[in-house]
Amino acid sequence: MANASKVIIGLQNPKSPTNVGGVMRAAGCYRADEVRYTGKRYALAAQHRGEQYNTDTKRVSQHIPLNGVESLLDSLDADTKVICVDLVEGATPLPAFSHPQKAIYLFGPEDGTLDQGLIDSADEVVYVPTVGCMNLASSVNVLLYDRLAKGEHLSGDDLIRASRDTNNRVKVKA
């Protein structure tokens, strides 16, 4: 199936297990296929901070791979578009962007920005038009929601029942 949708999230040198856990939860909610990251900061922080900072409460990492890689762009299918998401001059605002079927969305570290080399190799560079910058996990959530909102998606009460917390049985008054 050559045109099948595929979504990869690429994180350049993330530092926080809290944010990577939030990214994993977003990946699960919006059905991303993989999350990959570069650098050593995340693995080191996760090793020393342990479960105390785990925000992947749905244990998405058991179903969606979280892979440490040397390069975010290695081993991509030829038809995968490289989309950088960052506050970069000349970028396209996310509301005006059309998502490709197959994409890797690249995000910079919480305390920095994407390398110029990644920006230069991108098929598109987009930004979320906010006043100020969001944290990494929030940015991934907004990007993936935008992709869902602009494409085909599941909806209805069956999805709500399957997705909500076990303590939620609230219904809209008929």
PDB file of C-alpha atoms in Angstrom, residues 64-130:
ATOM      1  CA  ILE A  64       4.353   2.741  19.511  1.00  0.00           C
ATOM      2  CA  PRO A  65       8.130   2.499  19.211  1.00  0.00           C
ATOM      3  CA  LEU A  66      10.271   5.113  20.962  1.00  0.00           C
ATOM      4  CA  ASN A  67      13.671   4.823  19.301  1.00  0.00           C
ATOM      5  CA  GLY A  68      16.948   6.560  20.012  1.00  0.00           C
ATOM      6  CA  VAL A  69      18.687   7.185  16.661  1.00  0.00           C
ATOM      7  CA  GLU A  70      21.860   8.835  15.379  1.00  0.00           C
ATOM      8  CA  SER A  71      19.958  10.782  12.709  1.00  0.00           C
ATOM      9  CA  LEU A  72      16.247  11.584  12.599  1.00  0.00           C
ATOM     10  CA  LEU A  73      16.268  11.236   8.814  1.00  0.00           C
ATOM     11  CA  ASP A  74      17.782   7.741   8.550  1.00  0.00           C
ATOM     12  CA  SER A  75      15.714   4.834   7.202  1.00  0.00           C
ATOM     13  CA  LEU A  76      12.791   6.887   5.899  1.00  0.00           C
ATOM     14  CA  ASP A  77      10.682   5.710   2.978  1.00  0.00           C
ATOM     15  CA  ALA A  78      11.498   7.717  -0.163  1.00  0.00           C
ATOM     16  CA  ASP A  79       8.005   9.263  -0.209  1.00  0.00           C
ATOM     17  CA  THR A  80       8.134  10.472   3.420  1.00  0.00           C
ATOM     18  CA  LYS A  81       8.073  14.271   3.620  1.00  0.00           C
ATOM     19  CA  VAL A  82      10.299  16.013   6.166  1.00  0.00           C
ATOM     20  CA  ILE A  83       8.338  18.680   8.047  1.00  0.00           C
ATOM     21  CA  CYS A  84      10.124  20.867  10.592  1.00  0.00           C
ATOM     22  CA  VAL A  85       7.932  22.422  13.272  1.00  0.00           C
ATOM     23  CA  ASP A  86       9.572  25.424  14.883  1.00  0.00           C
ATOM     24  CA  LEU A  87       9.370  29.188  15.306  1.00  0.00           C
ATOM     25  CA  VAL A  88      11.593  29.919  12.302  1.00  0.00           C
ATOM     26  CA  GLU A  89      11.452  33.049  10.170  1.00  0.00           C
ATOM     27  CA  GLY A  90       9.872  32.312   6.789  1.00  0.00           C
ATOM     28  CA  ALA A  91       7.928  29.279   8.052  1.00  0.00           C
ATOM     29  CA  THR A  92       4.322  28.566   7.050  1.00  0.00           C
ATOM     30  CA  PRO A  93       1.667  29.041   9.763  1.00  0.00           C
ATOM     31  CA  LEU A  94       0.146  25.673  10.700  1.00  0.00           C
ATOM     32  CA  PRO A  95      -3.454  26.692   9.830  1.00  0.00           C
ATOM     33  CA  ALA A  96      -2.339  27.282   6.203  1.00  0.00           C
ATOM     34  CA  PHE A  97      -0.418  23.984   5.931  1.00  0.00           C
ATOM     35  CA  SER A  98      -1.650  20.844   4.149  1.00  0.00           C
ATOM     36  CA  HIS A  99      -0.315  17.647   5.702  1.00  0.00           C
ATOM     37  CA  PRO A 100       1.215  14.996   3.442  1.00  0.00           C
ATOM     38  CA  GLN A 101       0.133  11.345   3.663  1.00  0.00           C
ATOM     39  CA  LYS A 102       3.550  10.228   4.933  1.00  0.00           C
ATOM     40  CA  ALA A 103       5.576  12.593   7.099  1.00  0.00           C
ATOM     41  CA  ILE A 104       8.197  12.860   9.750  1.00  0.00           C
ATOM     42  CA  TYR A 105       7.551  15.931  11.894  1.00  0.00           C
ATOM     43  CA  LEU A 106      10.741  17.249  13.474  1.00  0.00           C
ATOM     44  CA  PHE A 107      10.752  19.196  16.735  1.00  0.00           C
ATOM     45  CA  GLY A 108      13.668  20.913  18.455  1.00  0.00           C
ATOM     46  CA  PRO A 109      14.676  20.569  22.093  1.00  0.00           C
ATOM     47  CA  GLU A 110      12.772  22.312  24.856  1.00  0.00           C
ATOM     48  CA  ASP A 111      15.666  24.712  25.408  1.00  0.00           C
ATOM     49  CA  GLY A 112      16.698  25.342  21.821  1.00  0.00           C
ATOM     50  CA  THR A 113      15.740  25.080  18.176  1.00  0.00           C
ATOM     51  CA  LEU A 114      16.211  22.702  15.277  1.00  0.00           C
ATOM     52  CA  ASP A 115      19.621  22.620  13.610  1.00  0.00           C
ATOM     53  CA  GLN A 116      19.931  24.699  10.445  1.00  0.00           C
ATOM     54  CA  GLY A 117      20.851  21.509   8.542  1.00  0.00           C
ATOM     55  CA  LEU A 118      17.474  19.948   9.378  1.00  0.00           C
ATOM     56  CA  ILE A 119      15.665  23.139   8.384  1.00  0.00           C
ATOM     57  CA  ASP A 120      17.594  23.199   5.090  1.00  0.00           C
ATOM     58  CA  SER A 121      16.719  19.559   4.322  1.00  0.00           C
ATOM     59  CA  ALA A 122      13.000  19.949   5.082  1.00  0.00           C
ATOM     60  CA  ASP A 123      10.248  19.737   2.503  1.00  0.00           C
ATOM     61  CA  GLU A 124       8.290  22.258   4.602  1.00  0.00           C
ATOM     62  CA  VAL A 125       8.854  24.321   7.739  1.00  0.00           C
ATOM     63  CA  VAL A 126       5.756  25.206   9.754  1.00  0.00           C
ATOM     64  CA  TYR A 127       5.070  26.993  13.001  1.00  0.00           C
ATOM     65  CA  VAL A 128       2.190  27.158  15.449  1.00  0.00           C
ATOM     66  CA  PRO A 129       1.092  30.817  15.559  1.00  0.00           C
ATOM     67  CA  THR A 130       1.167  31.480  19.292  1.00  0.00           C
TER      68      THR A 130
END
